[in-house]
Tab-separated table of C-alpha atoms in Angstrom:
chain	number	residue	atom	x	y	z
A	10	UNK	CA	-70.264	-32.333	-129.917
A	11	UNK	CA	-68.342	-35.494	-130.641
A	12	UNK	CA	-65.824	-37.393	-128.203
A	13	UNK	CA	-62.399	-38.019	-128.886
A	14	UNK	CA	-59.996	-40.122	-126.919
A	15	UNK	CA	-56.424	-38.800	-126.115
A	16	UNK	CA	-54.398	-41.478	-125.746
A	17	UNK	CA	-51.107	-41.905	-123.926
A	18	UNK	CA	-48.860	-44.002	-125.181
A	19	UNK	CA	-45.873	-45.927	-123.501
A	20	UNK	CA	-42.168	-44.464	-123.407
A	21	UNK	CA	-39.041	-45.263	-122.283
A	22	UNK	CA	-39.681	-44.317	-118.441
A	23	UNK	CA	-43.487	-45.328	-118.073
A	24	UNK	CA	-45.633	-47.933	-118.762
A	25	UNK	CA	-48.617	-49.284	-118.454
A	26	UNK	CA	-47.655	-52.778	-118.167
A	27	UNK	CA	-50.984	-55.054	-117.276
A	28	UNK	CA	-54.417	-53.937	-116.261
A	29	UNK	CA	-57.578	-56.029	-114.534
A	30	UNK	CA	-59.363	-56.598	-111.818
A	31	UNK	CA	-59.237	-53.650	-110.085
A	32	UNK	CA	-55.609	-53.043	-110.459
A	33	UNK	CA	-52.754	-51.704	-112.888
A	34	UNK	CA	-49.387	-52.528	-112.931
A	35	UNK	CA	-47.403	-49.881	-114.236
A	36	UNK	CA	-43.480	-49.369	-114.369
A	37	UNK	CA	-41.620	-46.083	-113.199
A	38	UNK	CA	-38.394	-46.004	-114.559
A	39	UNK	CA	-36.598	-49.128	-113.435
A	40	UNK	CA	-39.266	-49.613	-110.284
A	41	UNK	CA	-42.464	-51.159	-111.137
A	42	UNK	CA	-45.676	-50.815	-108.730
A	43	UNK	CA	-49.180	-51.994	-108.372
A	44	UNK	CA	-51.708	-49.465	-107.967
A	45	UNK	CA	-56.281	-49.817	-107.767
A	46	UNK	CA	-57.906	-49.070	-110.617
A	47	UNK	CA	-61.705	-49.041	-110.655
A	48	UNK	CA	-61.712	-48.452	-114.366
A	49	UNK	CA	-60.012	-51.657	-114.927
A	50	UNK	CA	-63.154	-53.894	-114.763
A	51	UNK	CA	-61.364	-57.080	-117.357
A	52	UNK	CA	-59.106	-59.794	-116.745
A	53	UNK	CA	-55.749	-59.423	-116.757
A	54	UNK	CA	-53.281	-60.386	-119.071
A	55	UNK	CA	-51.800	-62.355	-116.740
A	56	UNK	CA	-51.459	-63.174	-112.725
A	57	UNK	CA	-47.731	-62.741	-112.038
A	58	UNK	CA	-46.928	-59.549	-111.061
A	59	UNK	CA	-44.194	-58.702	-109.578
A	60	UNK	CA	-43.950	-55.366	-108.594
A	61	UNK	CA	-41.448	-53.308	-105.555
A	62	UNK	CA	-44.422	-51.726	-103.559
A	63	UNK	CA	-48.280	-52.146	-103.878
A	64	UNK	CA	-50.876	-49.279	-102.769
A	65	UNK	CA	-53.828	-50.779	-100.259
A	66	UNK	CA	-56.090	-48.302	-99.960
A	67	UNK	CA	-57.972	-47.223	-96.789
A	68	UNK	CA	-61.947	-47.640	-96.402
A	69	UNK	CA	-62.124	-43.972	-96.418
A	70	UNK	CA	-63.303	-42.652	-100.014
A	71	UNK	CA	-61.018	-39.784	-100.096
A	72	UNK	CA	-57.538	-41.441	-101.441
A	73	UNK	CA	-55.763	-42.615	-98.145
A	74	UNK	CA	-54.086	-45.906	-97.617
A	75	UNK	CA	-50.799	-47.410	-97.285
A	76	UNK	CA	-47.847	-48.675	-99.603
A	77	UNK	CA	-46.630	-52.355	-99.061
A	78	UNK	CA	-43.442	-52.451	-99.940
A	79	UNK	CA	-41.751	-55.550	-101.146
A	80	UNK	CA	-37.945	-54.443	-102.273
A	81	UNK	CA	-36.687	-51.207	-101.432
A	82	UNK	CA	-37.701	-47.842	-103.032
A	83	UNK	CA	-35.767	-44.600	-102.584
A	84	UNK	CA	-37.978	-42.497	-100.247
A	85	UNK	CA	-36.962	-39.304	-101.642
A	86	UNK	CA	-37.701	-40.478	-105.016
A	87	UNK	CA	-35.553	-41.076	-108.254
A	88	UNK	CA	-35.326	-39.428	-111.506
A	89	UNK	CA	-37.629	-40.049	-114.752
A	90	UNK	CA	-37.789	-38.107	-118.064
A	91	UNK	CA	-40.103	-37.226	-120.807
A	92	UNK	CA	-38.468	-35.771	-123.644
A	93	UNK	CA	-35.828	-33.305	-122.607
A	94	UNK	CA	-37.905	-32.890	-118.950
A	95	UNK	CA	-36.055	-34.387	-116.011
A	96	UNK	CA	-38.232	-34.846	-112.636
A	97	UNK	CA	-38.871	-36.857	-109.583
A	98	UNK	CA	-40.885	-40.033	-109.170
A	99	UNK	CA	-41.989	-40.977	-105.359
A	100	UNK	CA	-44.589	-42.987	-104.083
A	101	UNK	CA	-47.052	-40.430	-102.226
A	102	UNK	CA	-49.687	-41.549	-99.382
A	103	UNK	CA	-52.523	-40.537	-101.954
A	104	UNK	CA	-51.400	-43.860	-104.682
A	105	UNK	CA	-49.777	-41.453	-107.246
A	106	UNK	CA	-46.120	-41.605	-107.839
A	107	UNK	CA	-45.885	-37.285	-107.634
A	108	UNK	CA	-47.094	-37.019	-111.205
A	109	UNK	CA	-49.801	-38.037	-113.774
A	110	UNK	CA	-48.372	-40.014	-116.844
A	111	UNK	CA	-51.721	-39.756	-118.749
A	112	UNK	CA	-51.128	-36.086	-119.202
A	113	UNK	CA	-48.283	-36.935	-121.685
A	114	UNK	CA	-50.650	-36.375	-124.464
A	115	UNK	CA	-51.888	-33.230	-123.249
A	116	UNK	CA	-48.233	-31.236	-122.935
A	117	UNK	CA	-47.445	-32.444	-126.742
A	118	UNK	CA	-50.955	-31.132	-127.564
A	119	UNK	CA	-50.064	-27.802	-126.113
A	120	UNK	CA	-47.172	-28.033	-127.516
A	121	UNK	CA	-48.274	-27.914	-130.704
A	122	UNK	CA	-50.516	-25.357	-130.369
A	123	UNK	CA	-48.168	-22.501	-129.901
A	124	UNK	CA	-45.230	-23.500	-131.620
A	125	UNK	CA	-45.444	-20.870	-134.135
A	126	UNK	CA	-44.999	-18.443	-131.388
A	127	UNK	CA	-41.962	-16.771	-130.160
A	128	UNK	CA	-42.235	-17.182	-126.151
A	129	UNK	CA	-45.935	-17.771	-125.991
A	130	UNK	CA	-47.175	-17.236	-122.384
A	131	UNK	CA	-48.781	-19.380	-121.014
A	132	UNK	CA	-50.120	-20.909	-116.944
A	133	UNK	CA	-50.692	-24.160	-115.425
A	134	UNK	CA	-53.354	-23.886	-112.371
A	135	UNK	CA	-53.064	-26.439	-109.970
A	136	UNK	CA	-49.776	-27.452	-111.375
A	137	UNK	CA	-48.629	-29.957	-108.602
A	138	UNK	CA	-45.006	-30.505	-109.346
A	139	UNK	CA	-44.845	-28.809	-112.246
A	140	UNK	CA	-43.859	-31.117	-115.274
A	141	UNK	CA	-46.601	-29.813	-117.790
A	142	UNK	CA	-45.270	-26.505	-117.032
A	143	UNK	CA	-41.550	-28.061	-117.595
A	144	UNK	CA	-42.667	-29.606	-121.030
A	145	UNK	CA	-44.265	-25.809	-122.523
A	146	UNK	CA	-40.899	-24.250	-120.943
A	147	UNK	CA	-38.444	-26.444	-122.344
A	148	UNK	CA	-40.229	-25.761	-125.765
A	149	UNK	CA	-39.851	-21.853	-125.211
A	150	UNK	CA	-43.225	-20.490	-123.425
A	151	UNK	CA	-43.049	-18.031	-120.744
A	152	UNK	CA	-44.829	-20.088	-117.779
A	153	UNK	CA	-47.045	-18.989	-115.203
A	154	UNK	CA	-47.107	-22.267	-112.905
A	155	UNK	CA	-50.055	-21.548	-109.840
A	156	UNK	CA	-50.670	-24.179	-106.589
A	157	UNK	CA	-51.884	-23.637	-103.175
A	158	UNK	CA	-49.325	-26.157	-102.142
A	159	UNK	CA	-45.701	-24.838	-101.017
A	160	UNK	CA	-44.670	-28.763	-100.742
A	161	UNK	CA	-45.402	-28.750	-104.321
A	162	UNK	CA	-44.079	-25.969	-106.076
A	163	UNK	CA	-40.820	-26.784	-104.062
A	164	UNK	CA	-40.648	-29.748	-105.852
A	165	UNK	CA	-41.735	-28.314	-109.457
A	166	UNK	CA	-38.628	-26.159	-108.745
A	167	UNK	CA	-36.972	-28.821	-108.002
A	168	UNK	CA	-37.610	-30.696	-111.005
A	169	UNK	CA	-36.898	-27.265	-113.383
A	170	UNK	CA	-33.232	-27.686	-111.751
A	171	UNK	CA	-33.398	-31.577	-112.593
A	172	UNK	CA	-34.535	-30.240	-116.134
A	173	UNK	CA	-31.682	-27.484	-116.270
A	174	UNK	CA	-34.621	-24.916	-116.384
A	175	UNK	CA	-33.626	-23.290	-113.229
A	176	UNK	CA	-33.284	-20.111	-115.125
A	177	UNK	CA	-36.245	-20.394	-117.488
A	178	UNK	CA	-39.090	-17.905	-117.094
A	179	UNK	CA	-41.366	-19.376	-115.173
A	180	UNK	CA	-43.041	-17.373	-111.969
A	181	UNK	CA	-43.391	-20.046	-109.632
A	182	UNK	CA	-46.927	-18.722	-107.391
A	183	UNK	CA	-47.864	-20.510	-104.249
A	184	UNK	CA	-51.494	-19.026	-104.231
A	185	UNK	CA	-55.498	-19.906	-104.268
A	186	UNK	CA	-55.760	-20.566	-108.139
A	187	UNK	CA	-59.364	-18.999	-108.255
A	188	UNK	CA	-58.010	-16.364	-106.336
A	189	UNK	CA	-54.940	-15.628	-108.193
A	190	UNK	CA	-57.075	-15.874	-111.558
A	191	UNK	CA	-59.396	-13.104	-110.594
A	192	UNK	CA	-56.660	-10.793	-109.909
A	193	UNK	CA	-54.791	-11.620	-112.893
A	194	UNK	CA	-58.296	-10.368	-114.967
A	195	UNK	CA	-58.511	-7.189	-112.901
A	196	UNK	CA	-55.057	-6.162	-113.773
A	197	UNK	CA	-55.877	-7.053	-117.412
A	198	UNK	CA	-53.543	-9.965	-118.163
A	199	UNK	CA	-54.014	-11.661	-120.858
A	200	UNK	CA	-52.204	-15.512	-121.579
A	201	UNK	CA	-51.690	-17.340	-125.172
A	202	UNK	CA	-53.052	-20.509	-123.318
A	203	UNK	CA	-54.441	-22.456	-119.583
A	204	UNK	CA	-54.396	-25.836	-118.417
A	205	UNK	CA	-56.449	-26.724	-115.521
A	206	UNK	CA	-56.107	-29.739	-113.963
A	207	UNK	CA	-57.798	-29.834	-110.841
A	208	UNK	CA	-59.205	-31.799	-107.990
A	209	UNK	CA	-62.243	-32.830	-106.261
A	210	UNK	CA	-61.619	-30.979	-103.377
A	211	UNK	CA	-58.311	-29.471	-102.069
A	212	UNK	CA	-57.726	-26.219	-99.368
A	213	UNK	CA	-55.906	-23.090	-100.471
A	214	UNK	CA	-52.373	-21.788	-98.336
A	215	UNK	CA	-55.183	-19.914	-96.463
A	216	UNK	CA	-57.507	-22.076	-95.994
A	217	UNK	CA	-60.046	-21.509	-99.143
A	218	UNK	CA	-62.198	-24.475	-99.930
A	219	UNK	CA	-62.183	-26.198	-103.475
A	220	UNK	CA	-65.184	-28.296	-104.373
A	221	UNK	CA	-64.850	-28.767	-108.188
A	222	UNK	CA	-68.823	-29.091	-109.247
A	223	UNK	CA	-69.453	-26.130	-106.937
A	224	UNK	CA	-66.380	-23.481	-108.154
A	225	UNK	CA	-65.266	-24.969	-111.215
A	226	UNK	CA	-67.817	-22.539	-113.823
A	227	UNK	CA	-66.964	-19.542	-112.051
A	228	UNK	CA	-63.177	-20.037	-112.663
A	229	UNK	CA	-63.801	-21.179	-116.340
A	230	UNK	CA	-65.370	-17.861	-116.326
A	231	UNK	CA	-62.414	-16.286	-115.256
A	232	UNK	CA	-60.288	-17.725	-117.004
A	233	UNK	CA	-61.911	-16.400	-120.432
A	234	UNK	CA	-61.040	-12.523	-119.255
A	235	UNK	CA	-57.373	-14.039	-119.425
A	236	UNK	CA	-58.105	-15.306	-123.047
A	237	UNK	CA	-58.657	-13.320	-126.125
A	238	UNK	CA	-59.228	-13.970	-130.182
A	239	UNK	CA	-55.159	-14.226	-130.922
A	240	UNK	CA	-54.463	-17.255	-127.906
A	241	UNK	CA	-54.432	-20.367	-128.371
A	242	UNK	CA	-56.197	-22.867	-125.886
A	243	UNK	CA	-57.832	-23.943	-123.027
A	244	UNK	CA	-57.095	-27.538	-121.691
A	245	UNK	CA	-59.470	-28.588	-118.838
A	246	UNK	CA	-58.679	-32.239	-117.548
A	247	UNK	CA	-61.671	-33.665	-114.644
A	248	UNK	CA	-60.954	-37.104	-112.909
A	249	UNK	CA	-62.692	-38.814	-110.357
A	250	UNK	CA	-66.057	-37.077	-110.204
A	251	UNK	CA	-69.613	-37.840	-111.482
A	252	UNK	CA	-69.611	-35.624	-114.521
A	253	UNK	CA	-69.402	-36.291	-118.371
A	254	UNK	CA	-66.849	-35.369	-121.311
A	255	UNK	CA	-69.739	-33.656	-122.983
A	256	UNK	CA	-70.940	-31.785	-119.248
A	257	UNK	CA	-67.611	-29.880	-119.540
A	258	UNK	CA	-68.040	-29.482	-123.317
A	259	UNK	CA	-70.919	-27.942	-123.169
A	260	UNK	CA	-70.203	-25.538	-120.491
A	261	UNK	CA	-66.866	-24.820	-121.629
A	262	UNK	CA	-68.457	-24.271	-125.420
A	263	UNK	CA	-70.974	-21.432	-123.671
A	264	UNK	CA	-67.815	-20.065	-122.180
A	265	UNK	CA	-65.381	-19.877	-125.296
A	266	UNK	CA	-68.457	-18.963	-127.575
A	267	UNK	CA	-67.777	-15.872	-128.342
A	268	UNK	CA	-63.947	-16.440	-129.354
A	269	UNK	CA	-63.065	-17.883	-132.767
A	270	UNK	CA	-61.759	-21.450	-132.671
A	271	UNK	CA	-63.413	-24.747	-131.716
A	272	UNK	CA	-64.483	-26.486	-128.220
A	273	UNK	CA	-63.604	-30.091	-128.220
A	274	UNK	CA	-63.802	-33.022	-125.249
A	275	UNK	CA	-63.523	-36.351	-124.671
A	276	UNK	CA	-61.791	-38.793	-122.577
A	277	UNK	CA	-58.075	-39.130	-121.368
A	278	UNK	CA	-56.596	-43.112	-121.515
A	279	UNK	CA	-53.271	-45.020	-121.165
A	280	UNK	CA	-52.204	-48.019	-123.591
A	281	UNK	CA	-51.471	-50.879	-122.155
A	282	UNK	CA	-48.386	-52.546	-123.300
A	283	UNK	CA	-49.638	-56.076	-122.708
A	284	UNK	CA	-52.160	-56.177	-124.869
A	285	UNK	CA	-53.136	-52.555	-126.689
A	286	UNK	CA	-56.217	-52.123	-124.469
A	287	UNK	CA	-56.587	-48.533	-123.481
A	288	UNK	CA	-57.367	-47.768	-119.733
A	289	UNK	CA	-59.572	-44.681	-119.427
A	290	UNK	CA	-57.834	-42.346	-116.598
A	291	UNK	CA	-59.895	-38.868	-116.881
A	292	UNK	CA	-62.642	-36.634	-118.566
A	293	UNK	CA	-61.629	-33.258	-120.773
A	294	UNK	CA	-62.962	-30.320	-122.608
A	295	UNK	CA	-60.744	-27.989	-124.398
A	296	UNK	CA	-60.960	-24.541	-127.032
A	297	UNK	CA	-58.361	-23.711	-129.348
A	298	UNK	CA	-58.290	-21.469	-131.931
């Protein structure tokens, strides 16, 4: 199984502007901000950055820390696009501005997977605030968009209004997403694609514990009974964890054997517009047919 590298590339509201040392500056619409970055182990291209708000993190291990704020930044965030999706930006306690601009090669790749189809149907587990699920619904797919978090899918509603998709169909489920996957393959559902993008850990609205290495094969698993020989993919994004880009190939190719189609993975990385140098971000296995 060979590796492949999706890269993201800059557009008009996001960039990755300079990257060393431990840090990235990147620009959010017409903010930018200063975030860590482990991956970023090189010089940068230069030392003047200027930037409204930097993220310190805590000496905890599990994301916390604290924005430093050096001009002011709307609190309730302001709007960014991609394409014809409108959203929210806003600077979060856990360093992420309330979505992940790597993914921007993943939505066009899912894109194009279905775009023969007429309102392909499709779900986004652990879909945060919801913009992968905005970009396959402003290209026509029925959406299926699943997070434990009510905070969350509030605001992926929020941003289908920004996107004048308030009316698209999309069911909008605030729910365990191994949980609501299992139920989805006893009533015999089936979907034209998945993308999983989830965490280390997280808690479902009823307390159910996520720990990725531990439940992540069973809801592959599950996932398959959703799938059959006429859909179309199966996007699996990992970050932050000890695993490899072929780990998740490999169990992801046992998986999706039996379907016809191909199992691919590889790495997820943003360009940086100073110099071309691509920042790896995240780890990936995907089928498609």
């Amino acid at each position: 199984m060979t590796l492949e590298t999706m890269i993201g590339e800059p557009w008009a509201d996001y960039g990755l502007v300079d990257s060393g040392h431990g840090r990235k500056l990147e620009r959010y619409g017409r903010f930018r901000f200063i975030r860590p970055e482990p991956q970023a182990m090189w010089a940068p291209a230069t030392t003047d950055w200027r930037a409204a708000a930097e993220f310190v993190p805590g000496s905890d291990e599990d994301g916390g820390g604290r924005w430093n704020f050096n001009e002011p930044v709307p609190r309730d965030g302001w709007p960014m696009k991609w394409n014809e999706v409108r959203f929210t930006a806003q600077n979060t306690p856990f360093r992420h501005l309330g979505f992940f601009p790597d993914m921007a090669p993943v939505w066009s790749w899912m894109r194009e997977q279905v775009a023969d189809l007429e309102s392909p149907e499709c779900m986004n587990l652990f879909g945060y605030t919801g913009v992968g699920t905005l970009a396959m619904a402003s290209a026509g797919a029925k959406m299926v968009h699943v997070d434990a978090s009510k905070k969350s899918v509030e605001a992926a509603r929020g941003n289908a209004m920004l996107s004048g998709l308030g009316d698209a169909p999309v069911r909008w489920i605030i729910d365990d997403a191994a949980k609501f996957v299992a139920r989805e393959g006893r009533r015999g559902r089936r979907y034209d694609g998945i993308l999983l993008d989830p965490p280390k850990y997280g808690r479902g609205p009823e307390g159910e514990v996520w720990r990725l290495e531990e439940d992540l094969p069973g809801l592959i698993a599950d996932c398959r009974k959703l799938l059959d020989a006429n859909s179309r993919f199966l996007f699996l994004t990992v970050y932050a964890v000890r695993m490899s880009a072929l780990a998740i190939g490999e169990m992801l190719r046992q998986v999706m054997g039996d379907l016809p189609g191909k199992v691919e993975c590889g790495e997820l990385g943003v360009r940086e517009e100073a110099r071309g140098l691509i920042l790896p971000t995240a780890i990936w296995a995907r089928w498609s047919r």
